[in-house]
Tab-separated table of C-alpha atoms in Angstrom:
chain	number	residue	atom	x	y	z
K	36	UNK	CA	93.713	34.188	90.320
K	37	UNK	CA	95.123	38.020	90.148
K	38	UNK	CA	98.139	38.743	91.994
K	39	UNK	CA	98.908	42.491	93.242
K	40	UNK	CA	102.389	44.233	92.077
K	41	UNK	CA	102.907	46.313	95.489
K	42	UNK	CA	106.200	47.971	94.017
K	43	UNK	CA	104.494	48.788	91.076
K	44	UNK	CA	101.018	50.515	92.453
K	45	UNK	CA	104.192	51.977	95.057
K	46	UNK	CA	105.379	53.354	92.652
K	47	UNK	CA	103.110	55.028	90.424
K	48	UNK	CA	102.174	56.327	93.677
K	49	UNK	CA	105.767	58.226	94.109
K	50	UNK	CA	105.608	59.146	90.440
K	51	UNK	CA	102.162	60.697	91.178
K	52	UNK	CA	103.029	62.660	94.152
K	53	UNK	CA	106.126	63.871	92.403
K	54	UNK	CA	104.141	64.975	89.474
K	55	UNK	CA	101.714	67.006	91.960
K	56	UNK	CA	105.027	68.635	93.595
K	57	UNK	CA	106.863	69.567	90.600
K	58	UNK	CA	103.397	71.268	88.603
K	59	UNK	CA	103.106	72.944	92.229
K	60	UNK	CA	106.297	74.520	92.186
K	61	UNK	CA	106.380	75.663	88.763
K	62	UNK	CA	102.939	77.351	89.481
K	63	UNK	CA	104.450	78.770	92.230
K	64	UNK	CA	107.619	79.821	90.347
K	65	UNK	CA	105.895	81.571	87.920
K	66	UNK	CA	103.873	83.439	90.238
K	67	UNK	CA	106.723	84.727	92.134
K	68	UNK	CA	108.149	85.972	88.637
K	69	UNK	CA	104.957	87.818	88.016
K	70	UNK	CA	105.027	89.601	91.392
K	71	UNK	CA	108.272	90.348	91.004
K	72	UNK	CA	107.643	91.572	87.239
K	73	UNK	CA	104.813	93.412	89.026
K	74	UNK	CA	107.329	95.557	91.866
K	75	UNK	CA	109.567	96.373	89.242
K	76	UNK	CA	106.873	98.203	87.327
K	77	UNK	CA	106.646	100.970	89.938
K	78	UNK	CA	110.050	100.724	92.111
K	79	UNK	CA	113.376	101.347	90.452
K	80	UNK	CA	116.752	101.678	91.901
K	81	UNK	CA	117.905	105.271	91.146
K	82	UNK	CA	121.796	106.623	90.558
K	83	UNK	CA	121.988	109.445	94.291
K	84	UNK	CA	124.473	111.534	92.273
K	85	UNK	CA	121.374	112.078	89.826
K	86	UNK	CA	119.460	113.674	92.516
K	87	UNK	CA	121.973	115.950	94.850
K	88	UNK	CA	122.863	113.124	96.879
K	89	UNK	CA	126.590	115.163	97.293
K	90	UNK	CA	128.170	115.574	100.692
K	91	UNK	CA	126.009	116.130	103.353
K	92	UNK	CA	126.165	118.951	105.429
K	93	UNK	CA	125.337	120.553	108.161
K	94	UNK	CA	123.707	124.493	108.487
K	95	UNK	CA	122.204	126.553	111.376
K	96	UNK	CA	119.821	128.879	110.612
K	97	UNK	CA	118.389	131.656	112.997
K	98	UNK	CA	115.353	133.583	111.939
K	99	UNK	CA	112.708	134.971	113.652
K	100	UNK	CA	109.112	134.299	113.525
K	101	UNK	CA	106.451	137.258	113.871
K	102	UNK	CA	103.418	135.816	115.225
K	103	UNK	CA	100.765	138.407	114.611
K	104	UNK	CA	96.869	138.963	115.393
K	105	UNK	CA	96.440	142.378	115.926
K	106	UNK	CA	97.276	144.066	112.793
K	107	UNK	CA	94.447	145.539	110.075
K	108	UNK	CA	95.929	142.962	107.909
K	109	UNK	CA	96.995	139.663	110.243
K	110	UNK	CA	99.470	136.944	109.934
K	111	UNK	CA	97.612	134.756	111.856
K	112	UNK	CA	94.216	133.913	111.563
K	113	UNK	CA	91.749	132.045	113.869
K	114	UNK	CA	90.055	129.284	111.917
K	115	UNK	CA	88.939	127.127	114.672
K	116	UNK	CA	87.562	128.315	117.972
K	117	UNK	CA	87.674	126.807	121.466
K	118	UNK	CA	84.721	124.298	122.112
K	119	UNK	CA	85.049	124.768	125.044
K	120	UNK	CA	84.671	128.706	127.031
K	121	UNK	CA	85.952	126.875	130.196
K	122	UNK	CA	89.568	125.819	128.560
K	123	UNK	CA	92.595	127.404	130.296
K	124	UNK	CA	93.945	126.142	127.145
K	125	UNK	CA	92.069	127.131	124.438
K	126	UNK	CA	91.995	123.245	123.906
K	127	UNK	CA	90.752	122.996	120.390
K	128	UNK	CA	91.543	126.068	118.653
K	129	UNK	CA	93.684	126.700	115.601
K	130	UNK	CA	95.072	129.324	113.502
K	131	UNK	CA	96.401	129.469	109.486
K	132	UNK	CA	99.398	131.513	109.604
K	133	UNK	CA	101.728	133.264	107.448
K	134	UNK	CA	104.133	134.977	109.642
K	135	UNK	CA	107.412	137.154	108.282
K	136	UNK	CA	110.956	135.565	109.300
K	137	UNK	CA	113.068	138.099	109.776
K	138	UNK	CA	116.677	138.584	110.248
K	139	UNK	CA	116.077	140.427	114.127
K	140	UNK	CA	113.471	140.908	116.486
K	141	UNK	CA	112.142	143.470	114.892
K	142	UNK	CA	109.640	143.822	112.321
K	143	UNK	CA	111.420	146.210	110.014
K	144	UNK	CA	114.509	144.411	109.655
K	145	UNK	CA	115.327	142.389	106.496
K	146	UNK	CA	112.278	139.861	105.502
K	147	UNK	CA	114.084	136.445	104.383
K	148	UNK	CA	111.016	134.073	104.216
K	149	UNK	CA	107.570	133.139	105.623
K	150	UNK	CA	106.546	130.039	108.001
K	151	UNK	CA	103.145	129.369	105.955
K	152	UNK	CA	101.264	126.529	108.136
K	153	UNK	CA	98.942	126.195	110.872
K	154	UNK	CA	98.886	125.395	114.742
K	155	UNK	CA	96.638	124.612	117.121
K	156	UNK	CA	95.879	123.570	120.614
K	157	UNK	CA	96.494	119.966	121.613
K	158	UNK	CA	97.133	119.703	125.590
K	159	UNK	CA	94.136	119.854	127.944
K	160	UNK	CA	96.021	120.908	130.762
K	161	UNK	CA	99.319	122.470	129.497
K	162	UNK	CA	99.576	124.785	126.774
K	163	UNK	CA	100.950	122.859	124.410
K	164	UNK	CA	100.675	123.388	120.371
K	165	UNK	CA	101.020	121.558	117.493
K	166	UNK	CA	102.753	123.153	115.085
K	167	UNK	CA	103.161	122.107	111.523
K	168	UNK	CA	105.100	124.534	109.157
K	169	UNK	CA	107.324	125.597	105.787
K	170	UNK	CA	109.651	127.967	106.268
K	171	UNK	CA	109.539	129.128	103.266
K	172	UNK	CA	113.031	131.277	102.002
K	173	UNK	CA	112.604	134.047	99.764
K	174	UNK	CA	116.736	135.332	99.737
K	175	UNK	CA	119.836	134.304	98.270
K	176	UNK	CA	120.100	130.447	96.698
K	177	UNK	CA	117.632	129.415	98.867
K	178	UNK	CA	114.969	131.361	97.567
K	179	UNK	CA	111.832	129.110	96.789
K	180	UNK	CA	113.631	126.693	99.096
K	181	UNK	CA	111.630	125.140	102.033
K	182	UNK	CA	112.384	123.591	105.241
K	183	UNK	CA	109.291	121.525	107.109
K	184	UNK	CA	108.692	121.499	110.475
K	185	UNK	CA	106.259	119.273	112.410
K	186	UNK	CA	106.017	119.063	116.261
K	187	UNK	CA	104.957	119.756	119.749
K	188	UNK	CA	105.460	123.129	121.069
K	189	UNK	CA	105.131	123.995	124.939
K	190	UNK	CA	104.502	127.530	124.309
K	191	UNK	CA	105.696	128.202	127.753
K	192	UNK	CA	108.704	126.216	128.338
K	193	UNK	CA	112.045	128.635	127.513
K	194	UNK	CA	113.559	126.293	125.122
K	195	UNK	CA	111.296	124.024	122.910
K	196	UNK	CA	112.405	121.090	120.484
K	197	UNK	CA	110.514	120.805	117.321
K	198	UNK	CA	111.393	118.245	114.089
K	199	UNK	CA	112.735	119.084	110.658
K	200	UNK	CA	110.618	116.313	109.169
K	201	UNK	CA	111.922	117.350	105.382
K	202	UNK	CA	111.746	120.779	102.686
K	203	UNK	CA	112.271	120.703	99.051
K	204	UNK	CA	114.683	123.044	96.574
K	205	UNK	CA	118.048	123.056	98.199
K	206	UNK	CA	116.288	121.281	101.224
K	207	UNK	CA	115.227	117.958	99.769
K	208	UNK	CA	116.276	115.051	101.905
K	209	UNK	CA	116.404	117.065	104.811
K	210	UNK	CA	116.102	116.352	108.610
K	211	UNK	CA	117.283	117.989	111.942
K	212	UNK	CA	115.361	120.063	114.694
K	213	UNK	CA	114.105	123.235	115.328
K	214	UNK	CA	114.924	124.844	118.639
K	215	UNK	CA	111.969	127.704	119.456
K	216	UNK	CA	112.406	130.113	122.441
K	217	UNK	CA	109.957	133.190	122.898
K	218	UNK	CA	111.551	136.714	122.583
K	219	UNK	CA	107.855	138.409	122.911
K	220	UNK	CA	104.483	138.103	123.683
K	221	UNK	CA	101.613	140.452	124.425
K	222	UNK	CA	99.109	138.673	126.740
K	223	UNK	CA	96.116	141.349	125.329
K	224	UNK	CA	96.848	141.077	121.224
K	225	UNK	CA	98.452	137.321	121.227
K	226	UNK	CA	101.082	138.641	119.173
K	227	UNK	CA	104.192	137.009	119.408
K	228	UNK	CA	107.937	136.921	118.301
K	229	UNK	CA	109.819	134.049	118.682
K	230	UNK	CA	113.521	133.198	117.699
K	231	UNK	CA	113.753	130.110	116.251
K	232	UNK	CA	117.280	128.236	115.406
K	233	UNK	CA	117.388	125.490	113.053
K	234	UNK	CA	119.364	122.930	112.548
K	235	UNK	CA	119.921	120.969	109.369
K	236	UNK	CA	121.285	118.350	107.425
K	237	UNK	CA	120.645	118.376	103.750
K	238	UNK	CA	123.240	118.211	100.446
């Protein structure tokens, strides 16, 4: 007659199980450490000094933006009509632009940059843009600098509230907001000059 050890097959039972567990969590240790081998391949943590990272400031900028259709040689350039003939608001259209930034409202005075970008029509039933823009400096330290801007633009509200979304040069890092207010615009040509005041903060 055969007799069954219970604490024995009981055991080799545990011993089993605790085999499985421990070969499972080496696996699993090892594949952590080659994921983690794998992130460090193409993410490093990086000294700020290195790269600018000073004190940040902050620095307002006024320029103004010459929106132009009219002349022999344009700043702004329609590159996508209306669908639609019936749109009040042009709904669909865009232009390329590469309007002057000037000191004043007028043309002649001192050029300190470009706003190289393109906008276009994105409300159905208010004139609203979307605008997304360098301003790209050409004077001083911050020539070659930019400063990007990205945002909605209510071309007929008096104050409108666009964001600094970045720039590069002496603007890398950035953020802040553009304020945009209209100082002219001929109905006929679609030429336009608007003032627009920036706002800032970079190192």
């Amino acid at each position: 007659m055969y007799t069954i050890d219970h604490s024995h097959t009981i055991m080799s039972i545990k011993a089993g199980v605790f085999s499985t567990i421990v070969s499972q969590s080496i696996l699993l240790t090892l594949l952590c450490s080659f994921v983690a081998g794998e992130n460090q391949d193409f993410v490093r943590s990086l000294d700020r000094k290195l790269y600018g990272f000073k004190k940040e400031k902050l620095s307002h900028f006024r320029v103004y933006w010459h929106d132009i259709y009219s002349a022999p040689n344009p700043t702004a350039m329609p590159i996508v009509r209306a669908p639609s003939n019936t749109s009040a608001t042009l709904f669909g259209s865009m232009s390329m632009i590469d309007d002057p930034l000037t000191v004043k409202p007028e043309l002649s005075s001192k050029l300190i940059g470009g706003a190289q970008g393109l906008y276009g029509s994105a409300g159905q039933e208010e004139t609203a843009l979307l605008m997304a823009m360098n301003f790209v400096f050409l004077q001083g330290k911050y020539n070659g600098s930019t400063i990007s801007i990205l945002g909605r633009n209510g071309v007929f509200s008096k104050v409108r509230e666009m964001p600094v979304i970045g720039g590069s040069g002496l603007f890398r890092f950035a953020r802040g907001y553009a304020h945009a207010s209209t100082h002219s615009y001929d109905l006929k040509s679609g030429d336009a000059v608007v003032e627009y005041n920036v706002y800032v903060l970079h190192y």
